Structure formats: C-alpha cells, structure tokens
Short mmCIF file of C-alpha atoms in Angstrom, two decimals:
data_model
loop_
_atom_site.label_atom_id
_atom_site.label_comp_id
_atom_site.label_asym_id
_atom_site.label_seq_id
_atom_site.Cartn_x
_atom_site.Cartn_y
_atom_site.Cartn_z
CA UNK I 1 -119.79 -39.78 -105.09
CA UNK I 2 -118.08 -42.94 -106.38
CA UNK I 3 -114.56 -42.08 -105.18
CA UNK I 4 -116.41 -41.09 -101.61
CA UNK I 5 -118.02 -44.32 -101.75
CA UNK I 6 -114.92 -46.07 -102.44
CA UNK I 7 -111.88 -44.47 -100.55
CA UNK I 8 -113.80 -42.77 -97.82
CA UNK I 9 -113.65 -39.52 -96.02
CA UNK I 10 -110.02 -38.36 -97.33
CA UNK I 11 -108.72 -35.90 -94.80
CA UNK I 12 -105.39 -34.45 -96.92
CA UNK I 13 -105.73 -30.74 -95.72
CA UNK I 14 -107.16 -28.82 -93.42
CA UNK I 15 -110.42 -27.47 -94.91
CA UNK I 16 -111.42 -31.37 -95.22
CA UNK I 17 -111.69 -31.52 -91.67
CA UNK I 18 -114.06 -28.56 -91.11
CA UNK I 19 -117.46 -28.92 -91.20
CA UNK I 20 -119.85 -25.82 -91.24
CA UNK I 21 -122.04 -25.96 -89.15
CA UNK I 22 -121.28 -27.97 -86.27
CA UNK I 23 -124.57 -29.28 -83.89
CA UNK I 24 -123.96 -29.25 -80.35
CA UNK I 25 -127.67 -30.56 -79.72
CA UNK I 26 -125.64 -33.05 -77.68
CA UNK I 27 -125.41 -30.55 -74.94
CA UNK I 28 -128.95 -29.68 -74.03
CA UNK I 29 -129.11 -26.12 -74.04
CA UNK I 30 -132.14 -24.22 -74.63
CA UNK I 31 -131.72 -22.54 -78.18
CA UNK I 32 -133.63 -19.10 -76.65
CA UNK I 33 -131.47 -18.87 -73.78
CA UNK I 34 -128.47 -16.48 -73.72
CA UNK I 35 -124.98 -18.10 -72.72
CA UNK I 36 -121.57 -16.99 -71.87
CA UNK I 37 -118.65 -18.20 -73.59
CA UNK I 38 -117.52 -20.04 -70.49
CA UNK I 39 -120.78 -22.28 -70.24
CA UNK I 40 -120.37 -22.87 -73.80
CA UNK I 41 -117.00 -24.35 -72.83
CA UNK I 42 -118.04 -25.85 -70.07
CA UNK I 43 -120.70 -27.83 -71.51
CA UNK I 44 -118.81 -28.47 -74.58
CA UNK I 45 -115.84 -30.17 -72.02
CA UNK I 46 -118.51 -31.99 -69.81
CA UNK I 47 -119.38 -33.52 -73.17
CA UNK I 48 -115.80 -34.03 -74.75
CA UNK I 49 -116.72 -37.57 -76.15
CA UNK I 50 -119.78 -36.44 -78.06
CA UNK I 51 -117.71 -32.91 -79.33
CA UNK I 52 -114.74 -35.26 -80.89
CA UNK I 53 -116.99 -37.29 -82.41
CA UNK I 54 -118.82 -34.32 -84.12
CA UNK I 55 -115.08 -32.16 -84.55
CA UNK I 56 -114.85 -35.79 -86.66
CA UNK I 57 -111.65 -37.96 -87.56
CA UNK I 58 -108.77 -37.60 -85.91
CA UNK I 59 -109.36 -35.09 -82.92
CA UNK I 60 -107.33 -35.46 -79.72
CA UNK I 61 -108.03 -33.45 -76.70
CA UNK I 62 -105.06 -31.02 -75.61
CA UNK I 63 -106.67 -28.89 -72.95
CA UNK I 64 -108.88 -25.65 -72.42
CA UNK I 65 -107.80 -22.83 -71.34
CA UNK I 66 -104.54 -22.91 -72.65
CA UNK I 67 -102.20 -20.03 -71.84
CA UNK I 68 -100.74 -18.18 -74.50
CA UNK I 69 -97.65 -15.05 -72.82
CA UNK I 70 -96.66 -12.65 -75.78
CA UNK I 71 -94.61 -9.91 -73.78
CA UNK I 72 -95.28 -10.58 -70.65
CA UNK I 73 -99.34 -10.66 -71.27
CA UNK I 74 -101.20 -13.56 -70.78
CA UNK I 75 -103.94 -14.24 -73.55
CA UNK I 76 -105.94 -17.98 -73.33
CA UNK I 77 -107.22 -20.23 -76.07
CA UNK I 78 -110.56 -21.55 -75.33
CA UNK I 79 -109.74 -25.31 -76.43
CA UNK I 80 -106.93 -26.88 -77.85
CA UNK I 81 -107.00 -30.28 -79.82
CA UNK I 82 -104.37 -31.98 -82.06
CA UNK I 83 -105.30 -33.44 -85.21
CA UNK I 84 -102.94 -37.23 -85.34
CA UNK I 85 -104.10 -37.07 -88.86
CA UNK I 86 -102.94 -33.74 -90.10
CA UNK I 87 -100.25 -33.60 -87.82
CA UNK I 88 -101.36 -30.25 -86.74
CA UNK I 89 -102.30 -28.52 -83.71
CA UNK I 90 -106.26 -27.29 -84.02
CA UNK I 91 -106.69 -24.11 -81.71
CA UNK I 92 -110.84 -23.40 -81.17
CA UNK I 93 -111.84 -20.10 -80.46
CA UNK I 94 -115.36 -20.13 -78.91
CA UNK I 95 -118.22 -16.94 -79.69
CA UNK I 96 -121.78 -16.51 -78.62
CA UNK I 97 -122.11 -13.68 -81.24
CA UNK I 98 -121.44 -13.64 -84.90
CA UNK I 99 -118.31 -13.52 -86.30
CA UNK I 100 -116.42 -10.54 -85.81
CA UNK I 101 -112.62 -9.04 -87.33
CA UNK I 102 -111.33 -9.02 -83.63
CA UNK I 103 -111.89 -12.79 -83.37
CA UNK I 104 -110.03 -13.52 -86.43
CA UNK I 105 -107.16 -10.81 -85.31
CA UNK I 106 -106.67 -12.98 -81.76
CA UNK I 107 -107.05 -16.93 -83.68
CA UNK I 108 -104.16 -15.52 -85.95
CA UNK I 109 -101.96 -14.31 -83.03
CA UNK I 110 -102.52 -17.50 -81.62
CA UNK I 111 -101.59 -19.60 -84.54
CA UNK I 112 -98.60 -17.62 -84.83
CA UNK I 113 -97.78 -18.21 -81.54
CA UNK I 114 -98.34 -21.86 -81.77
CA UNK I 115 -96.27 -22.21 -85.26
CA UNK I 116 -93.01 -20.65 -83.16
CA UNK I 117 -93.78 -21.07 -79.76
CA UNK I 118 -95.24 -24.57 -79.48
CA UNK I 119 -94.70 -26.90 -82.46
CA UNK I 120 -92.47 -29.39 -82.47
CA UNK I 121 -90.51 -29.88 -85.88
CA UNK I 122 -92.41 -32.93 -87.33
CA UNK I 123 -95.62 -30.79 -87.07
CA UNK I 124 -97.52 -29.12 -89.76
CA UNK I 125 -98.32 -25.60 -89.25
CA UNK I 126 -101.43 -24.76 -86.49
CA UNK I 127 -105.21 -24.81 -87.75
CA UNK I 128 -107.48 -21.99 -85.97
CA UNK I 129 -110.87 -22.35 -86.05
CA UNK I 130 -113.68 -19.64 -85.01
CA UNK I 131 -117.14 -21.30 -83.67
CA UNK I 132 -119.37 -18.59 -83.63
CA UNK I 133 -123.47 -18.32 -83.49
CA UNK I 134 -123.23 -16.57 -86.89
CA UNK I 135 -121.27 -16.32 -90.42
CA UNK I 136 -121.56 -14.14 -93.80
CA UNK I 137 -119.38 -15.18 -95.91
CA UNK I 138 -118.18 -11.30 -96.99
CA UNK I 139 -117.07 -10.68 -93.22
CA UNK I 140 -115.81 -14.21 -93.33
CA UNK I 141 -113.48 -13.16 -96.49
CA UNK I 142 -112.50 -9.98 -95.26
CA UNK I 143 -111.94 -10.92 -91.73
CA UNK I 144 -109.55 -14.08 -92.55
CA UNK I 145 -108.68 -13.25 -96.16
CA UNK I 146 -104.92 -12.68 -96.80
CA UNK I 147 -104.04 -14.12 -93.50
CA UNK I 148 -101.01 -17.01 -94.24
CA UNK I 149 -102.45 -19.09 -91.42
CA UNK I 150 -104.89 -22.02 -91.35
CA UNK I 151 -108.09 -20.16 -90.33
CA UNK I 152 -111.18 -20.84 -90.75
CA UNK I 153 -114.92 -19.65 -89.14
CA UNK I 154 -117.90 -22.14 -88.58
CA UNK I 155 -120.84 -22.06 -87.37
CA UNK I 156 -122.45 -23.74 -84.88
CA UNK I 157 -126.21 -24.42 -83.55
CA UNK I 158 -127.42 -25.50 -80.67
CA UNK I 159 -130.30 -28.04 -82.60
CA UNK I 160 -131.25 -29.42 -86.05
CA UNK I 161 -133.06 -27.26 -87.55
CA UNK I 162 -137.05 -29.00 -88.48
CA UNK I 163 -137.43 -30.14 -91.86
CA UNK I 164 -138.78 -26.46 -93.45
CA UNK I 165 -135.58 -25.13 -92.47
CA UNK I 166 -133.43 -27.76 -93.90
CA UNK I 167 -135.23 -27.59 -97.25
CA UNK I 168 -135.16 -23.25 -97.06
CA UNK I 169 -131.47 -24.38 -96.31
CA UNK I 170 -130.62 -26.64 -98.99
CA UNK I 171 -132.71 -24.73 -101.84
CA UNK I 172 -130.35 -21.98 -100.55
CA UNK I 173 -127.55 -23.68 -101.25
CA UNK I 174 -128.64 -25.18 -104.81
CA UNK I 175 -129.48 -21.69 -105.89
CA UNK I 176 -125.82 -20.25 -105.14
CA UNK I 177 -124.59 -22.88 -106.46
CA UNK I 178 -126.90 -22.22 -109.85
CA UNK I 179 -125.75 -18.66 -109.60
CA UNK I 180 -121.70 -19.55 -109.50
CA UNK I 181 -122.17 -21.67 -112.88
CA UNK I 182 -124.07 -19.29 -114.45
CA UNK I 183 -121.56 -16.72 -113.73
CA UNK I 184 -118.81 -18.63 -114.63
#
C-alpha cells in the first residue's frame, strides 16, 4: 500500500492495465435488457470519453471495426486502441455471452495478425482483450492458457452492483484468497 501510495499506479506490463470487471454504467442500458454486440459498440463509441477513462491510463482510440484479410477473408476487430504507455496495440473483442474457446481462438488470430501484419518495429507485441458478460476462471485458463500472446478475458457489467453484492463479492474474494495460503 505504501509503494502505491508513493509511486502511483505503475503500468510496466500488460496485466497492470486490465481491470476485471469493467462498469459501463456510463452508458445507460437497462441491465434486463438483451443487446447485440453492435449496440454494445455503439454505445460504448457514442461514449468514447467515459470508456478511456474507465480502459484507464494511457488508452488512445484507433478505430472500430477494424479490418483484419488473412487469405483473402475479411475478419473485423470490434475496437482497436493503442496503449502510448506500453507501446502496444490493445485489440477489444466485444461478447454479450460468457466467455467462450471460440472468442479466445479469433483475439489470438488477431494478435497474430497485428504482431506481423501491423506493428511497426518500436512496438511491443499486441494485447487482446475479451469483454464478455461472464468469466470462470477454469474456462478462462483453458481457453487462453498456453497461448504466447497477450490475452486476457474481463468482465464487464452494465451497473454497480448494491452494497449486499459488493460485500457477497468481496467475502468471495477474501475466502479464495484464505484458501490459496492455506494450500500453499
């Protein structure tokens, strides 16, 4: 707590930079109401201000949309930033299910494609991250386990939860945590 208190919010690689979840409150969308990816863009680019400022430090706004050709097919990133910090390119694959193995397949092929097709020398490699409704952490591990690139899966939420559901949250958390030192 000291050194945070002291130095700051240290961003040195790129699991510092992603939070988990991310609140997109800021858009207005009812949490009961079903949404295609597209309006989930949408909103989130109507909004681009409030989404850098919750992404957090560093964030510049590339595009959406952003057309990826691997033998002669066309494929599209939903939104592309560039981290000024990290140096890297941060590609954002949007869901409005939970997080699936075919969503961390097509993040890696872009990343891939980024890395050789896109990067210019003085960059560091491509960061992919997967916003998606929900996360376990097993299909996280299996899904993006093993893979060489930068990619991670967050969640996201449409609203703070109330205050029961922050402390059912956070006891959650403190009793994993209890669980990993007494295993270790």
């Amino acid at each position: 707590m000291l050194a945070l208190a002291e130095k700051g919010i240290e961003i040195a690689e790129p699991s510092d930079l992603i939070r988990d979840p991310y609140v997109f409150e800021f858009l207005g969308i009812p949490e009961d109401k079903p949404m295609l990816e597209s309006d989930l863009e949408r909103a989130l680019v109507q909004q681009i201000e409030k989404f850098l400022l919750e992404l957090g430090r560093g964030f510049m706004f590339v595009g959406t949309q952003q057309r990826v050709t691997i033998n002669n097919t066309h494929y599209y990133v939903d939104m592309v930033f560039y981290n000024k910090i990290l140096r890297a390119y941060v590609l954002i694959e949007l869901k409005t299910t939970k997080l699936t193995p075919e969503a961390a397949g097509q993040i890696n092929m872009y990343l891939n494609y980024y890395a050789s097709e896109v990067n210019d020398p003085d960059d560091n490699p491509p960061i992919g991250i997967i916003l998606c409704t929900e996360k376990d952490s097993i299909t996280a591990e299996y899904a993006l386990g093993g893979l060489s690139n930068n990619n991670f899966a967050s969640r996201y939420v449409l609203y703070m939860p109330n205050k029961e559901q922050l402390i059912a949250q956070v006891e959650a958390v403190l009793k994993k945590r209890k669980e990993n030192e007494n295993e270790s």
